[in-house]
Amino acid sequence: MTENRIVLNHAAVLDVAGGTLLADRRVVIRGGTIDGVEPAAAGNALAEGAAVVDVKGRTVMPGLCDAHVHVTAWSANLADLEWTSPFYTGIRAAEILKEMLMRGFTTVRDGGGADFGLAQAVREGRVAGPRILFCGHGLSQTGGHGDMRGRGMETAGGIGAGFGLGEVCDGIDAVRRACRNEIRKGADHIKLMLSGGVVSPTDRLGNSQFSEEEIRAAVEEAEMAGLYVMAHAYTARAVNRAIRCGVRSLEHCNLIDQGSVDLFVKQGAWMVPTLATYEVLGLEGGYPETVIAKLAEVKDNGLRALEIAARGGVKLAYGTDLLGPMHRHQLREFAIRSAVQPAIEVIRSATTYAAELFRETGRTGIIAPGARADLLVVEGDPLKDLACLQDPEHRLLAIMKDGVFYKNRL
Ligand SMILES: [Zn+2]
């Protein structure tokens, strides 16, 4: 089979690192990789047999990364996943994945639920979707954010057949075993639930979860495998102890303080706010009173947390954490964040910064030779108007992943 060769000619290439648009370039793609980015006029060495596509001055930018998704969460009631057929969940996940790709996301990091099988199906092109970095289950203590049992349920260690987002484990040995099992199944990172959560039925937001010994054990297991830990946490107390124990990626972080910001910077840890989910959880409704009360607390503080983190120089990646019917708001995070951050910083959080978090700098989130041919052709200049990224139906003219067009209206 000959390698496919595509040239996107007369492109305005978004140089994310430099924060500028480079006018009239051509982007040469060979197989699944970007081979060259050069002035459109340069030479005539268009590879023979290459398909030349004139993008007519539109913006070519890297495909987007979402560093916090749950691609199997077809229901916003996460307990539903635990007693449904995994085949059904897989088919619903395929729909969610396709919609994510059609919004311009070409890489997503799953925070619980996706496994090696889904990642494989996408990699083989059997399902149209963003490449998935997965953790398998999010690990939770009994009564923690990954424990979906109601108070009246006494079944041991969870409620279903293991196809939910979380897995319950208690004690250092059980935590190590659970980490090793996810690593055995090919996990890209380990996920820990380290504080109460909004949609978990029995915990309080202010709870810290897992002992420091358990957290350190998970960090050690991850690092032994060349991986890192991402952790769900809201409060300053939960976030700070996680960072001190070596957790590298902190999710949500709505209730942090200046002390947390200093710790983030000192340890080089990452923060992944997920503000879109709080904005829309309330709108979609159907939640019990306890969830609505918890929601109010995190919603009001999320933007302030982002603001102090950005001002303090914390490394930030784009995340959304949407569930069930709310997935369609995945691009809303751009609008929310741009209230406290310049457009280029929000774009970086979904491209170059996310790539650094994934340890894929130079390969992901960038239009440059040697990078994955994951790119978008956009009508408009996202540096001046982030709204052009929020209307994919009309303004996202082409979506390429691994050198293959999944949408092409050029
Ligand atoms: Zn999550």
Coordinates of C-alpha atoms and ligand atoms in Angstrom, one line a residue:
M1 CA 0.0 0.0 0.0
T2 CA 1.4 3.4 -0.9
E3 CA 1.5 5.9 1.9
N4 CA -1.1 8.6 1.4
R5 CA 0.4 12.0 0.7
I6 CA -1.6 15.2 1.0
V7 CA -0.6 18.8 0.7
L8 CA -2.7 21.5 2.3
N9 CA -1.7 24.6 0.2
H10 CA -2.2 28.3 0.9
A11 CA -2.8 27.7 4.6
A12 CA -2.6 30.2 7.4
V13 CA -0.9 28.0 9.9
L14 CA -1.5 28.7 13.6
D15 CA 1.8 28.6 15.4
V16 CA 0.5 27.9 18.8
A17 CA 3.8 28.3 20.6
G18 CA 4.5 31.6 19.0
G19 CA 0.9 32.8 19.2
T20 CA 0.8 33.9 15.6
L21 CA -0.7 33.0 12.2
L22 CA 1.9 32.2 9.6
A23 CA 0.4 33.3 6.2
D24 CA 0.4 31.3 3.0
R25 CA 2.1 28.1 4.0
R26 CA 1.7 24.6 2.8
V27 CA 1.5 21.7 5.1
V28 CA 2.8 18.4 3.7
I29 CA 1.4 15.2 5.2
R30 CA 2.8 11.8 4.6
G31 CA 0.9 8.8 6.1
G32 CA -0.1 9.8 9.6
T33 CA 2.6 12.4 10.1
I34 CA 3.2 16.0 9.2
D35 CA 6.3 16.0 6.9
G36 CA 6.8 19.6 6.3
V37 CA 5.5 23.2 6.9
E38 CA 7.0 25.6 4.4
P39 CA 6.1 28.8 2.4
A40 CA 3.5 27.9 -0.2
A41 CA 5.7 29.2 -2.9
A42 CA 8.7 27.1 -1.9
G43 CA 10.1 24.9 -4.7
N44 CA 7.9 22.6 -6.7
A45 CA 8.7 19.5 -4.8
L46 CA 5.2 18.5 -4.3
A47 CA 5.5 14.8 -3.9
E48 CA 4.4 13.0 -7.0
G49 CA 0.9 11.6 -6.6
A50 CA 0.2 13.8 -3.6
A51 CA -3.3 15.2 -3.4
V52 CA -3.1 19.0 -3.3
V53 CA -5.9 20.7 -1.4
D54 CA -6.1 24.5 -1.6
V55 CA -7.4 25.7 1.8
K56 CA -7.6 29.3 0.4
G57 CA -6.0 31.1 3.3
R58 CA -8.0 29.5 6.0
T59 CA -6.5 28.7 9.4
V60 CA -4.8 25.3 9.8
M61 CA -4.4 24.5 13.4
P62 CA -3.6 21.4 15.5
G63 CA -6.4 19.1 16.5
L64 CA -7.7 19.8 20.0
C65 CA -7.0 17.8 23.1
D66 CA -9.4 17.3 26.0
A67 CA -7.5 16.2 29.0
H68 CA -10.5 15.1 31.0
V69 CA -13.3 13.2 29.4
H70 CA -15.4 10.1 30.1
V71 CA -16.1 8.6 26.7
T72 CA -18.2 5.7 28.1
A73 CA -20.4 8.0 30.2
W74 CA -23.5 7.8 28.1
S75 CA -25.7 8.5 31.2
A76 CA -25.1 11.3 33.6
N77 CA -26.2 8.9 36.3
L78 CA -22.9 7.0 36.6
A79 CA -24.5 4.1 38.5
D80 CA -26.4 3.2 35.2
L81 CA -23.1 2.1 33.6
E82 CA -22.5 -0.5 36.3
W83 CA -25.6 -2.6 35.5
T84 CA -25.8 -2.2 31.8
S85 CA -24.4 -4.5 29.1
P86 CA -20.8 -3.5 28.3
F87 CA -21.7 -4.1 24.6
Y88 CA -24.4 -1.4 24.9
T89 CA -22.0 1.0 26.7
G90 CA -19.4 0.4 23.9
I91 CA -21.9 1.3 21.2
R92 CA -22.9 4.4 23.1
A93 CA -19.2 5.3 23.5
A94 CA -18.7 5.0 19.8
E95 CA -21.4 7.7 19.3
I96 CA -19.8 9.9 21.9
L97 CA -16.4 9.5 20.3
K98 CA -17.6 10.4 16.9
E99 CA -19.2 13.5 18.1
M100 CA -16.0 14.5 20.0
L101 CA -14.0 14.1 16.8
M102 CA -16.6 16.2 14.9
R103 CA -16.0 19.0 17.4
G104 CA -12.3 19.0 16.5
F105 CA -10.9 16.8 19.3
T106 CA -8.3 14.4 18.0
T107 CA -6.8 13.3 21.3
V108 CA -8.7 12.8 24.6
R109 CA -7.5 11.6 28.0
D110 CA -10.1 9.5 29.7
G111 CA -10.5 9.9 33.5
G112 CA -12.3 6.6 34.1
G113 CA -14.3 4.2 32.0
A114 CA -12.5 3.8 28.7
D115 CA -10.2 0.7 28.3
F116 CA -7.8 -0.9 25.9
G117 CA -10.6 -2.2 23.7
L118 CA -12.1 1.2 22.9
A119 CA -8.6 2.7 22.4
Q120 CA -7.8 -0.2 20.0
A121 CA -11.1 0.2 18.1
V122 CA -10.3 3.8 17.5
R123 CA -6.6 3.1 16.6
E124 CA -7.7 0.6 14.0
G125 CA -10.2 3.0 12.5
R126 CA -13.2 0.8 13.3
V127 CA -14.7 3.7 15.3
A128 CA -14.3 7.3 14.2
G129 CA -13.1 9.2 17.3
P130 CA -10.2 10.9 18.9
R131 CA -7.3 8.9 20.0
I132 CA -7.9 7.8 23.6
L133 CA -5.4 7.9 26.5
F134 CA -7.1 5.7 29.1
C135 CA -6.7 4.7 32.7
G136 CA -9.3 1.9 32.9
H137 CA -11.1 2.5 36.2
G138 CA -10.7 5.5 38.5
L139 CA -9.6 4.1 41.8
S140 CA -11.7 5.0 44.8
Q141 CA -11.8 4.1 48.5
T142 CA -15.0 2.7 50.0
G143 CA -17.5 5.5 50.1
G144 CA -15.4 7.6 47.8
H145 CA -16.1 9.4 44.5
G146 CA -15.9 6.1 42.6
D147 CA -18.2 4.2 44.9
M148 CA -21.7 4.4 43.2
R149 CA -23.6 2.5 45.9
G150 CA -26.4 4.2 47.7
R151 CA -26.3 4.2 51.5
G152 CA -28.6 1.2 51.7
M153 CA -26.5 -1.0 49.5
E154 CA -24.1 -3.4 51.2
T155 CA -22.8 -5.3 48.2
A156 CA -19.0 -5.5 48.5
G157 CA -16.7 -3.3 46.5
G158 CA -19.0 -1.6 44.0
I159 CA -22.4 -2.5 42.6
G160 CA -21.9 -4.1 39.2
A161 CA -19.8 -6.2 36.9
G162 CA -16.9 -3.7 36.7
F163 CA -17.9 -1.7 33.7
G164 CA -18.5 1.6 35.5
L165 CA -16.1 4.5 35.8
G166 CA -14.7 3.5 39.2
E167 CA -13.3 0.6 41.1
V168 CA -13.2 0.4 44.9
C169 CA -10.0 -0.6 46.7
D170 CA -8.9 -0.1 50.3
G171 CA -5.5 -0.4 51.8
I172 CA -2.0 -0.2 50.4
D173 CA -2.0 -3.8 49.0
A174 CA -5.4 -3.4 47.3
V175 CA -4.4 -0.1 45.8
R176 CA -1.1 -1.5 44.5
R177 CA -3.0 -4.5 43.0
A178 CA -5.6 -2.3 41.3
C179 CA -2.8 -0.1 39.8
R180 CA -0.9 -3.1 38.6
N181 CA -4.0 -4.5 37.1
E182 CA -4.7 -1.3 35.1
I183 CA -1.1 -1.2 34.0
R184 CA -1.4 -4.8 32.9
K185 CA -4.3 -3.8 30.7
G186 CA -2.2 -1.1 29.1
A187 CA -3.2 2.1 31.0
D188 CA -1.7 5.3 29.9
H189 CA -2.0 6.9 33.4
I190 CA -3.5 5.9 36.8
K191 CA -6.6 7.8 38.1
L192 CA -7.3 8.3 41.8
M193 CA -10.3 9.8 43.4
L194 CA -8.9 12.0 46.2
S195 CA -11.9 14.0 47.4
G196 CA -15.6 14.0 47.5
G197 CA -17.4 14.6 44.2
V198 CA -20.6 16.2 42.9
V199 CA -22.3 13.2 41.4
S200 CA -21.2 10.5 43.9
P201 CA -24.1 9.5 46.1
T202 CA -22.6 9.3 49.6
D203 CA -19.5 11.5 50.0
R204 CA -19.1 15.1 51.0
L205 CA -17.1 17.5 48.8
G206 CA -14.9 18.4 51.7
N207 CA -13.8 14.8 52.3
S208 CA -10.2 13.9 51.6
Q209 CA -10.0 10.3 50.3
F210 CA -7.3 7.6 50.4
S211 CA -4.6 7.8 53.1
E212 CA -1.3 9.4 52.1
E213 CA 0.3 5.9 52.2
E214 CA -2.2 4.7 49.6
I215 CA -1.6 7.7 47.4
R216 CA 2.1 7.3 47.6
A217 CA 1.8 3.6 46.8
A218 CA -0.2 4.4 43.6
V219 CA 2.3 7.1 42.6
E220 CA 5.1 4.6 43.0
E221 CA 3.3 1.9 41.0
A222 CA 2.6 4.4 38.2
E223 CA 6.2 5.7 38.2
M224 CA 7.6 2.2 38.1
A225 CA 5.7 1.7 34.9
G226 CA 6.8 5.1 33.4
L227 CA 3.3 6.5 34.0
Y228 CA 1.9 9.2 36.3
V229 CA -1.2 9.7 38.5
M230 CA -4.1 12.0 37.6
A231 CA -6.4 12.7 40.6
H232 CA -9.9 14.0 41.1
A233 CA -9.8 16.7 43.9
Y234 CA -11.7 19.9 44.8
T235 CA -10.4 21.4 48.1
A236 CA -7.1 22.9 48.9
R237 CA -6.6 20.3 51.5
A238 CA -7.1 17.4 49.1
V239 CA -5.2 19.0 46.2
N240 CA -2.2 19.9 48.4
R241 CA -1.8 16.5 50.0
A242 CA -2.0 14.9 46.5
I243 CA 0.7 17.2 45.1
R244 CA 2.9 16.5 48.2
C245 CA 2.4 12.7 47.5
G246 CA 3.6 13.1 43.9
V247 CA 0.4 13.3 41.9
R248 CA 1.2 15.0 38.7
S249 CA -2.2 16.0 37.2
L250 CA -4.9 17.5 39.5
E251 CA -8.4 17.6 38.1
H252 CA -11.2 20.2 38.9
C253 CA -9.5 22.0 41.8
N254 CA -12.4 24.4 42.2
L255 CA -11.7 25.1 45.9
I256 CA -8.0 25.7 45.9
D257 CA -6.2 28.7 47.6
Q258 CA -3.0 30.6 47.0
G259 CA -1.1 28.0 49.0
S260 CA -2.2 25.4 46.5
V261 CA -1.0 27.6 43.6
D262 CA 2.4 27.9 45.2
L263 CA 2.6 24.1 45.6
F264 CA 1.6 23.5 42.0
V265 CA 4.3 25.8 40.7
K266 CA 7.0 24.4 43.1
Q267 CA 6.3 20.8 42.2
G268 CA 5.6 21.4 38.5
A269 CA 2.2 19.8 38.8
W270 CA -0.7 20.3 36.3
M271 CA -4.1 21.6 36.9
V272 CA -7.0 20.5 34.7
P273 CA -10.1 22.7 35.5
T274 CA -13.4 21.3 34.1
L275 CA -15.7 24.3 34.3
A276 CA -18.0 23.4 31.4
T277 CA -19.5 20.5 33.4
Y278 CA -20.6 22.7 36.4
E279 CA -22.2 25.2 34.1
V280 CA -24.3 22.6 32.4
L281 CA -25.0 20.1 35.1
G282 CA -27.4 22.5 36.7
L283 CA -29.2 23.1 33.3
E284 CA -29.8 19.5 32.5
G285 CA -31.4 18.7 35.8
G286 CA -32.8 15.5 37.1
Y287 CA -30.4 15.4 40.1
P288 CA -31.3 14.9 43.7
E289 CA -31.1 17.8 46.2
T290 CA -27.8 16.7 47.6
V291 CA -26.1 16.9 44.2
I292 CA -27.5 20.3 43.5
A293 CA -26.2 21.6 46.8
K294 CA -22.7 20.3 46.1
L295 CA -22.8 21.7 42.6
A296 CA -23.5 25.2 43.8
E297 CA -20.4 25.1 46.0
V298 CA -18.0 24.2 43.2
K299 CA -19.6 26.2 40.4
D300 CA -19.2 29.5 42.1
N301 CA -15.6 28.9 42.9
G302 CA -14.3 27.3 39.7
L303 CA -13.6 30.5 37.7
R304 CA -11.8 32.1 40.6
A305 CA -9.6 29.0 41.0
L306 CA -8.7 29.2 37.4
E307 CA -7.9 32.9 37.7
I308 CA -5.6 32.6 40.6
A309 CA -3.9 29.5 39.0
A310 CA -3.3 31.3 35.7
R311 CA -2.1 34.4 37.4
G312 CA 0.3 32.4 39.6
G313 CA 1.8 30.5 36.6
V314 CA 0.3 27.1 37.2
K315 CA 0.5 24.8 34.1
L316 CA -3.1 24.4 32.8
A317 CA -4.7 21.9 30.4
Y318 CA -8.1 21.9 28.8
G319 CA -10.7 19.6 30.4
T320 CA -14.5 19.2 30.4
D321 CA -15.6 16.1 32.3
L322 CA -19.0 16.1 30.7
L323 CA -21.5 13.2 31.2
G324 CA -24.4 11.8 29.2
P325 CA -26.4 14.3 27.2
M326 CA -24.1 17.1 28.3
H327 CA -21.2 16.1 26.0
R328 CA -22.5 18.5 23.4
H329 CA -21.1 21.4 25.5
Q330 CA -17.5 20.2 25.1
L331 CA -16.4 23.4 23.3
R332 CA -18.0 25.7 25.9
E333 CA -14.9 25.5 28.0
F334 CA -13.2 27.9 25.5
A335 CA -15.8 30.6 26.2
I336 CA -15.8 30.1 29.9
R337 CA -12.0 30.2 30.3
S338 CA -11.6 33.2 28.0
A339 CA -13.3 35.3 30.6
V340 CA -10.1 35.2 32.7
Q341 CA -7.5 34.1 30.1
P342 CA -6.3 35.4 26.7
A343 CA -7.4 33.3 23.8
I344 CA -4.0 32.0 23.0
E345 CA -3.6 30.6 26.5
V346 CA -6.8 28.7 26.2
I347 CA -5.8 27.4 22.8
R348 CA -2.4 26.3 24.2
S349 CA -4.2 24.5 27.1
A350 CA -6.0 22.4 24.4
T351 CA -2.9 21.8 22.2
T352 CA 0.8 22.3 23.2
Y353 CA 0.2 22.4 27.0
A354 CA -2.0 19.3 26.9
A355 CA 0.7 17.6 24.8
E356 CA 3.2 18.4 27.5
L357 CA 0.9 16.9 30.1
F358 CA 0.6 13.8 28.0
R359 CA 4.4 13.7 27.6
E360 CA 3.9 14.0 23.8
T361 CA 5.6 17.4 23.2
G362 CA 6.4 17.8 19.5
R363 CA 4.1 14.9 18.5
T364 CA 0.7 16.2 19.5
G365 CA -1.0 19.6 19.5
I366 CA 1.4 21.2 17.0
I367 CA 1.7 21.7 13.3
A368 CA 5.3 20.8 12.7
P369 CA 7.4 18.2 11.0
G370 CA 7.3 14.9 12.9
A371 CA 4.0 15.7 14.6
R372 CA 0.9 13.5 14.2
A373 CA -1.2 14.7 11.2
D374 CA -4.0 15.7 13.5
L375 CA -5.3 19.0 12.3
L376 CA -8.2 21.3 11.7
V377 CA -9.1 23.7 9.0
V378 CA -11.0 26.6 10.5
E379 CA -12.9 29.5 9.0
G380 CA -11.6 32.5 11.0
D381 CA -8.7 33.5 13.3
P382 CA -9.0 31.8 16.7
L383 CA -6.5 34.2 18.1
K384 CA -8.9 37.1 17.5
D385 CA -12.1 35.2 17.9
L386 CA -12.4 32.0 19.9
A387 CA -16.0 31.7 18.8
C388 CA -14.8 30.2 15.5
L389 CA -13.8 27.1 17.4
Q390 CA -17.3 26.8 19.0
D391 CA -19.4 26.4 15.9
P392 CA -17.9 23.3 14.3
E393 CA -20.8 22.6 12.1
H394 CA -20.3 25.8 10.1
R395 CA -16.7 26.9 10.8
L396 CA -14.8 23.7 11.1
L397 CA -14.3 22.9 7.4
A398 CA -12.0 20.0 7.8
I399 CA -10.9 17.5 10.4
M400 CA -7.9 15.3 9.9
K401 CA -6.6 12.6 12.2
D402 CA -3.6 10.4 11.6
G403 CA -3.5 11.8 8.0
V404 CA -7.1 10.8 7.3
F405 CA -9.9 13.3 6.6
Y406 CA -12.9 12.6 8.8
K407 CA -14.5 15.8 7.5
N408 CA -13.6 17.7 4.4
R409 CA -15.7 20.6 3.2
L410 CA -12.9 22.4 1.4
Ligands
ZN1 ZN -14.0 13.1 35.7

